[in-house]
Coordinates of N, CA and C in Angstrom, one line a residue:
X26 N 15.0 -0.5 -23.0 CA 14.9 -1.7 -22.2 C 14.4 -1.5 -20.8
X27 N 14.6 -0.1 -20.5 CA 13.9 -0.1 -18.8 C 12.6 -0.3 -19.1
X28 N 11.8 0.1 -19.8 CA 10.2 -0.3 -19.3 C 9.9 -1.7 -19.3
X29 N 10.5 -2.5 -20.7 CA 10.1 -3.7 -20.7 C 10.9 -4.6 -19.4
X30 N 12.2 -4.4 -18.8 CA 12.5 -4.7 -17.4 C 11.6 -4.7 -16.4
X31 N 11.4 -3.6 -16.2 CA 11.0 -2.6 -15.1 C 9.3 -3.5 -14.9
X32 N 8.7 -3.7 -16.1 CA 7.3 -4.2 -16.6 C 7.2 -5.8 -16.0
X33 N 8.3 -6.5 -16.4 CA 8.7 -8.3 -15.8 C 8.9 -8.2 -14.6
X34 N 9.7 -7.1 -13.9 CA 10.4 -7.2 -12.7 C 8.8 -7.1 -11.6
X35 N 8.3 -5.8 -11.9 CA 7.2 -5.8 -11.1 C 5.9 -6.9 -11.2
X36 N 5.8 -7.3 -12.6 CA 5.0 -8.8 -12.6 C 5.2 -9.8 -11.7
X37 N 6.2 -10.1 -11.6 CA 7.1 -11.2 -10.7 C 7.2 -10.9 -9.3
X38 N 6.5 -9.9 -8.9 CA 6.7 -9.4 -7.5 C 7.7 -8.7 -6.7
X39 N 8.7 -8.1 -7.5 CA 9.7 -7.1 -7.2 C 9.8 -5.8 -7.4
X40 N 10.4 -5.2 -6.3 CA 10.2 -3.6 -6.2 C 11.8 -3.1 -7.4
X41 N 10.9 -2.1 -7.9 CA 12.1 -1.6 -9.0 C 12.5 0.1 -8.5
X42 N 14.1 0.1 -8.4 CA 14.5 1.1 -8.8 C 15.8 1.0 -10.1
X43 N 15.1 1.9 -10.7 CA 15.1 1.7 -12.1 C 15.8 3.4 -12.5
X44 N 16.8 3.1 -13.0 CA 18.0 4.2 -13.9 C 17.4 5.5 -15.0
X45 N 17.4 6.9 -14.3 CA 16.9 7.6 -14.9 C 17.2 7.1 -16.9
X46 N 16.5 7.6 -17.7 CA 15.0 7.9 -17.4 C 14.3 6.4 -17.6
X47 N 13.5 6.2 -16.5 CA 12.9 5.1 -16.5 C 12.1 4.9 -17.8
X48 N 11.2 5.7 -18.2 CA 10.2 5.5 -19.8 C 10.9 6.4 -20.9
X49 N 10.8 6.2 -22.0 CA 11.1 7.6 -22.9 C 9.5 8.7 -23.0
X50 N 8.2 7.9 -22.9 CA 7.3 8.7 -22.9 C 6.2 8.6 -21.6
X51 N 5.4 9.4 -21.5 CA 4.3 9.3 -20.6 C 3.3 7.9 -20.1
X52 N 3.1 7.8 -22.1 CA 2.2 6.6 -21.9 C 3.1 5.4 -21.2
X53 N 4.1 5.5 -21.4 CA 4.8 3.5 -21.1 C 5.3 4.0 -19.2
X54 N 5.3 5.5 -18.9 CA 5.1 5.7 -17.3 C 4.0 5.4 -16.7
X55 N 2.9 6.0 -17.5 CA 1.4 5.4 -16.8 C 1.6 3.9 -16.5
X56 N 2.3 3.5 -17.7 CA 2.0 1.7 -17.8 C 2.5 1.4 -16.8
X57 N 3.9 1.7 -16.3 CA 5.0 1.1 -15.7 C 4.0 1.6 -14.0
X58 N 4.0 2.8 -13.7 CA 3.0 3.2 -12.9 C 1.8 2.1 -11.8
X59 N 0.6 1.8 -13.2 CA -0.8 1.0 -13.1 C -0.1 -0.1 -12.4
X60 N 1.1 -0.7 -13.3 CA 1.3 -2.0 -12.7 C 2.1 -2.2 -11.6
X61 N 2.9 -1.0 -11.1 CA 3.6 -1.2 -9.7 C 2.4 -0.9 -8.6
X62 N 0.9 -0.1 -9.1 CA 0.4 -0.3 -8.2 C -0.8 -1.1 -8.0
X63 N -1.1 -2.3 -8.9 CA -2.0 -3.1 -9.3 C -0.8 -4.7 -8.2
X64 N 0.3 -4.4 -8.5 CA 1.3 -5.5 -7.6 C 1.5 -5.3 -6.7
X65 N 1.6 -3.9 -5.7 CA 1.7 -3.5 -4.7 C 3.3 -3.6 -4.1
X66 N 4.0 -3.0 -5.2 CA 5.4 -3.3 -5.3 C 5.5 -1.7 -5.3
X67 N 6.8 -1.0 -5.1 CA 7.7 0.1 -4.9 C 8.2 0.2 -6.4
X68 N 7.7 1.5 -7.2 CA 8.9 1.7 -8.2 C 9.1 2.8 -8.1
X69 N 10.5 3.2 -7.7 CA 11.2 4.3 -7.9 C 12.3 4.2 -9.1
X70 N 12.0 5.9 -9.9 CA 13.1 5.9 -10.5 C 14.7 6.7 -10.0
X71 N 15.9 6.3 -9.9 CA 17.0 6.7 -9.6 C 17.3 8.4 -10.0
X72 N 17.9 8.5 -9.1 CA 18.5 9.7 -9.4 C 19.4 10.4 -9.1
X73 N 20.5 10.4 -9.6 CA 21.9 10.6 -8.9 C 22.2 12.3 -8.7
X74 N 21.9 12.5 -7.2 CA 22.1 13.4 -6.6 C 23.5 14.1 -6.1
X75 N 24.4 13.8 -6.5 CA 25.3 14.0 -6.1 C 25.8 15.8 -7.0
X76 N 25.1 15.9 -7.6 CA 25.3 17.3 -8.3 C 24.2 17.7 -8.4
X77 N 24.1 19.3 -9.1 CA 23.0 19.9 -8.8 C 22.6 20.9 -7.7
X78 N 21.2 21.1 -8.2 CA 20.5 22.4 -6.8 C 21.0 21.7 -5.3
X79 N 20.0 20.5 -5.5 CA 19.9 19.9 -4.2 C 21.3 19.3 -2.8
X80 N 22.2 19.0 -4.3 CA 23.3 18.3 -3.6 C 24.0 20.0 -2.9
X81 N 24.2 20.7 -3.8 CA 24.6 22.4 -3.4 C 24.2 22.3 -2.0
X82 N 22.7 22.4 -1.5 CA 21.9 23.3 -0.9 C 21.9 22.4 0.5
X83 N 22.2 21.0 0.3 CA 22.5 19.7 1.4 C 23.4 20.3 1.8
X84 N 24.9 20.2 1.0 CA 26.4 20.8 1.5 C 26.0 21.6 2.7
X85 N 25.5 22.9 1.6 CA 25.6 24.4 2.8 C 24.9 23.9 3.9
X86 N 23.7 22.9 4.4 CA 23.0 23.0 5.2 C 23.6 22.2 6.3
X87 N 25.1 21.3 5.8 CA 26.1 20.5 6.7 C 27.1 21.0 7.0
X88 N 27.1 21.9 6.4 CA 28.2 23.3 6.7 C 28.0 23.9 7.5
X89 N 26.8 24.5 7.9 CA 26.5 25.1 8.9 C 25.9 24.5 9.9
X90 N 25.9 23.4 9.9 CA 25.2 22.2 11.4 C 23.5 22.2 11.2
X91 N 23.2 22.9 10.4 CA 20.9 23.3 10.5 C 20.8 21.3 10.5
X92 N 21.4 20.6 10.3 CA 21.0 19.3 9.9 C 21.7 18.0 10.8
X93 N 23.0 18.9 11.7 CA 23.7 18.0 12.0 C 25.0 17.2 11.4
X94 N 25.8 16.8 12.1 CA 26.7 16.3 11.3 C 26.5 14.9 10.7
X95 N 27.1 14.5 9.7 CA 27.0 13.0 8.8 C 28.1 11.6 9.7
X96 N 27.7 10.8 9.5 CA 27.8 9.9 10.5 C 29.4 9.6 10.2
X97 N 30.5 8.9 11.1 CA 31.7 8.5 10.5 C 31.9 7.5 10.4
X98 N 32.4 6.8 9.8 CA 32.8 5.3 8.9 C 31.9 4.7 8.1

């Protein structure tokens, strides 16, 4: 159902972020693709970062200050 969403949403002139995995194959990403940039709309697909390399490698880098501390409230 994401592509064919994702497909309306950007016809209509709206930017999609759209819930891993946005296509099951290549060809219906190209499609989804052509047409976010034929409308001149933003599609990103989601990605929940909260686990993983990256969320790891964030932590350590706020652990040790390289990035500063995260804001409060």
């Amino acid at each position: 159902m994401h592509y064919k969403h994702t497909l309306l949403c950007l016809q209509h002139g709206k930017a999609v972020l759209c819930e891993k995995p946005a296509t099951p194959d290549l060809t219906e990403t190209e499609r989804v693709l052509a047409v976010a940039a034929a409308s001149g709309r933003p599609f990103l697909e989601a990605f929940k970062t909260s686990f993983g390399p990256f969320a790891d490698t964030l932590r350590a880098l706020v652990a040790e200050g390289a990035i500063g501390a995260p804001p409060v409230g």
